[in-house]
XYZ file of C-alpha atoms in Angstrom:
261
model
C 78.187 149.557 216.700
C 75.291 149.022 214.281
C 73.709 152.133 212.842
C 70.393 153.046 214.490
C 67.294 151.887 212.653
C 64.909 154.331 211.027
C 62.309 153.677 213.737
C 64.868 154.110 216.508
C 65.881 157.426 214.977
C 62.242 158.463 214.845
C 61.694 157.636 218.516
C 64.883 159.461 219.449
C 63.767 162.518 217.508
C 60.363 162.510 219.179
C 61.889 162.201 222.645
C 64.580 164.770 221.997
C 62.305 167.322 220.391
C 63.901 167.407 216.958
C 60.623 165.978 215.664
C 57.540 167.820 216.849
C 54.055 166.313 216.891
C 51.513 168.932 215.816
C 47.873 168.128 216.520
C 45.752 169.119 213.519
C 42.511 167.980 215.167
C 39.726 170.248 216.379
C 38.242 169.297 219.777
C 34.995 167.361 219.391
C 32.161 168.778 221.506
C 28.468 169.538 221.228
C 29.396 172.998 219.897
C 31.645 171.697 217.089
C 30.338 173.260 213.845
C 28.553 170.925 211.441
C 27.632 171.242 207.788
C 24.079 172.382 207.104
C 22.309 171.058 204.002
C 19.047 172.352 202.530
C 16.048 171.300 204.598
C 14.862 168.672 202.104
C 17.997 166.559 202.702
C 19.017 164.425 205.672
C 21.178 166.228 208.224
C 24.259 165.121 210.134
C 24.073 164.935 213.914
C 25.969 167.195 216.258
C 28.272 165.440 218.698
C 26.567 164.306 221.924
C 27.800 162.561 225.062
C 25.544 160.421 227.250
C 27.029 159.699 230.652
C 26.892 156.022 231.675
C 28.511 156.383 235.089
C 30.898 158.726 236.871
C 32.292 157.175 240.066
C 28.771 156.761 241.449
C 26.184 154.061 242.090
C 25.975 153.403 238.336
C 29.660 152.440 238.453
C 31.617 153.334 241.586
C 35.150 153.169 240.197
C 34.786 154.252 236.581
C 33.662 157.063 234.323
C 32.482 156.474 230.756
C 30.036 157.689 228.145
C 28.079 156.683 225.118
C 28.418 159.115 222.249
C 26.402 160.005 219.177
C 27.924 161.698 216.175
C 27.678 161.962 212.445
C 30.510 160.288 210.538
C 31.308 163.688 209.033
C 31.232 165.778 212.207
C 34.300 167.690 213.352
C 37.753 166.805 212.097
C 36.999 163.792 209.936
C 38.129 161.546 207.106
C 36.135 161.164 203.869
C 36.356 157.657 202.384
C 35.775 157.021 198.652
C 32.301 155.524 199.192
C 31.138 158.824 200.717
C 30.189 160.057 197.220
C 28.222 158.422 194.473
C 31.252 158.546 192.169
C 33.096 156.256 194.594
C 30.170 154.123 195.737
C 31.883 150.872 194.721
C 35.238 151.803 196.283
C 36.578 151.537 199.845
C 34.587 152.266 202.950
C 36.504 153.907 205.779
C 37.364 150.564 207.419
C 38.834 149.271 204.159
C 41.243 152.137 203.525
C 44.727 150.548 203.631
C 46.536 151.499 206.835
C 49.683 152.367 204.894
C 47.743 155.169 203.174
C 46.958 156.776 206.533
C 50.580 157.896 206.946
C 51.784 160.199 204.184
C 53.814 163.348 203.444
C 52.077 166.667 202.911
C 52.382 169.884 200.970
C 50.951 172.942 202.742
C 49.648 175.753 200.540
C 48.891 179.040 202.311
C 46.064 181.210 201.002
C 45.185 182.899 204.284
C 45.524 186.431 202.894
C 43.395 185.633 199.859
C 40.653 183.998 201.947
C 40.617 186.917 204.379
C 40.030 189.318 201.481
C 37.518 187.055 199.723
C 35.806 184.210 201.617
C 34.790 182.723 198.239
C 38.430 182.531 197.067
C 39.155 179.562 194.817
C 42.516 177.891 194.325
C 43.313 177.306 190.652
C 45.766 174.877 189.077
C 48.004 177.855 188.332
C 48.288 178.573 192.061
C 49.459 175.009 192.700
C 51.929 175.169 189.809
C 53.332 178.423 191.219
C 53.769 176.726 194.599
C 55.626 173.850 192.906
C 57.922 176.293 191.105
C 58.954 177.674 194.505
C 58.884 174.546 196.670
C 59.391 171.582 194.368
C 56.985 168.883 193.188
C 53.978 167.762 195.170
C 54.705 164.656 197.265
C 53.915 161.381 195.545
C 51.167 159.674 197.555
C 50.891 162.719 199.812
C 48.295 165.221 200.986
C 47.576 168.701 199.744
C 46.741 170.728 202.866
C 44.930 173.990 202.156
C 45.623 176.674 204.746
C 43.110 179.525 204.721
C 42.970 180.673 208.349
C 39.441 179.295 208.604
C 40.226 177.381 211.787
C 40.097 180.708 213.649
C 36.326 180.644 213.096
C 35.770 177.193 214.643
C 34.383 178.672 217.880
C 31.165 179.653 216.120
C 28.762 177.672 213.921
C 27.666 180.907 212.228
C 31.157 182.229 211.536
C 32.442 178.841 210.443
C 29.689 178.057 207.935
C 29.500 181.753 206.948
C 26.155 181.466 205.177
C 23.717 184.080 203.932
C 20.606 183.948 201.763
C 22.785 182.746 198.866
C 24.377 179.883 200.794
C 27.766 179.320 202.472
C 30.831 181.387 201.637
C 34.066 179.505 202.334
C 37.266 179.096 200.294
C 38.312 175.983 198.412
C 39.397 174.554 195.071
C 37.950 175.533 191.711
C 36.260 172.722 189.773
C 39.200 172.417 187.391
C 41.704 172.373 190.246
C 39.657 169.690 192.022
C 39.679 167.587 188.847
C 43.433 168.108 188.420
C 44.211 167.139 192.033
C 42.055 164.022 191.711
C 42.989 162.848 188.232
C 46.409 164.271 187.338
C 48.335 164.994 190.521
C 50.293 162.368 192.500
C 48.391 163.294 195.666
C 46.398 160.917 197.853
C 43.896 163.498 199.039
C 42.970 167.003 200.140
C 42.898 168.431 203.665
C 41.121 171.680 204.551
C 40.277 173.836 207.564
C 36.673 174.372 206.456
C 33.584 172.247 207.201
C 33.978 170.213 204.001
C 36.505 169.734 201.232
C 34.433 171.780 198.785
C 34.200 175.545 198.682
C 31.007 177.021 200.077
C 29.738 177.673 196.548
C 30.463 174.078 195.530
C 26.773 173.198 195.243
C 26.517 175.523 192.228
C 29.620 174.263 190.402
C 29.733 171.819 187.505
C 29.892 169.136 188.685
C 28.285 169.998 191.992
C 30.696 169.571 194.907
C 33.633 168.841 192.576
C 36.157 167.955 195.299
C 33.868 165.224 196.575
C 32.911 164.101 193.080
C 36.415 163.960 191.619
C 38.393 162.878 194.694
C 36.064 160.106 195.833
C 35.661 158.856 192.284
C 39.443 158.669 191.939
C 39.891 156.566 195.103
C 41.292 159.532 196.984
C 40.420 160.987 200.383
C 39.414 164.113 202.224
C 40.325 165.557 205.615
C 38.251 168.418 206.965
C 38.080 170.854 209.870
C 41.819 170.736 210.407
C 43.560 173.297 212.588
C 47.124 174.438 213.327
C 48.206 174.293 209.693
C 50.017 177.558 210.424
C 52.506 175.510 212.469
C 53.502 173.369 209.484
C 56.224 174.049 206.909
C 55.354 174.192 203.227
C 57.107 170.866 202.690
C 58.603 168.046 204.708
C 55.974 167.149 207.285
C 54.304 163.744 207.555
C 50.584 163.433 208.305
C 49.085 160.588 210.334
C 45.315 160.348 209.841
C 43.488 157.985 212.206
C 39.774 157.614 211.429
C 37.561 155.166 213.302
C 37.392 151.983 211.152
C 33.604 151.891 210.853
C 32.638 148.906 208.697
C 30.618 150.163 205.684
C 31.166 153.703 206.997
C 31.566 156.587 204.571
C 33.945 158.404 206.879
C 34.717 158.920 210.533
C 35.928 161.429 213.090
C 39.723 161.314 213.069
C 42.693 162.300 215.174
C 45.062 163.885 212.676
C 48.707 164.511 213.607
C 51.672 165.948 211.745
C 55.331 165.114 212.348
C 57.570 168.124 211.769
C 61.365 168.268 211.920
C 62.650 171.168 214.018
C 66.237 172.369 213.982
């Protein structure tokens, strides 16, 4: 008997439950939190559905909708051309499909973010994780778990802004540069509204995760959830953004494959 192929083994694992599919995607509704920029800048749209027909005289046997949404609303994928540093690089439709399936390292800073919503991950934190778990996956994602997905029910709690601006955790400028320019990673995934920390507008450079990652032909995933269900190492992430031609990003269904004993 020939040995089963890798794909056959994968299908068998999915059917038998030894491989679990974890949905990392937040539901997309009109109440999904969106980033809020200063009033002088253009603003992203909240998600809206417009009913076309629903088993009625507009269409007796079918239900469907038009929808309106910002590219960067809800769980979404940031393409390199999203930022000025990557303006000559791939749009979201040009991202190679093979780069949409990749391993992931999950770093947990939930306790730190609960104590300090402005907590910043430093390179030393990542190095400490590597010392315990092994090297970061080549061509993989760094997924930053902070517990922020628990706030996704509320625009106010999720953005967590006061008169000084938003307060959400993220990477320090130096860590963002290191991830983009020195690490073997393909991108950064977060539970917050954007890949940058809430204070990122005041960093040098401003919004360093966007600036460094996009300029290095790397990607972002935002507003993820269920990272608590993932192991520190060993899972595989499937990121499926809409392939919008010339688009700077797109809402995405993001899944993780996890081996269970």
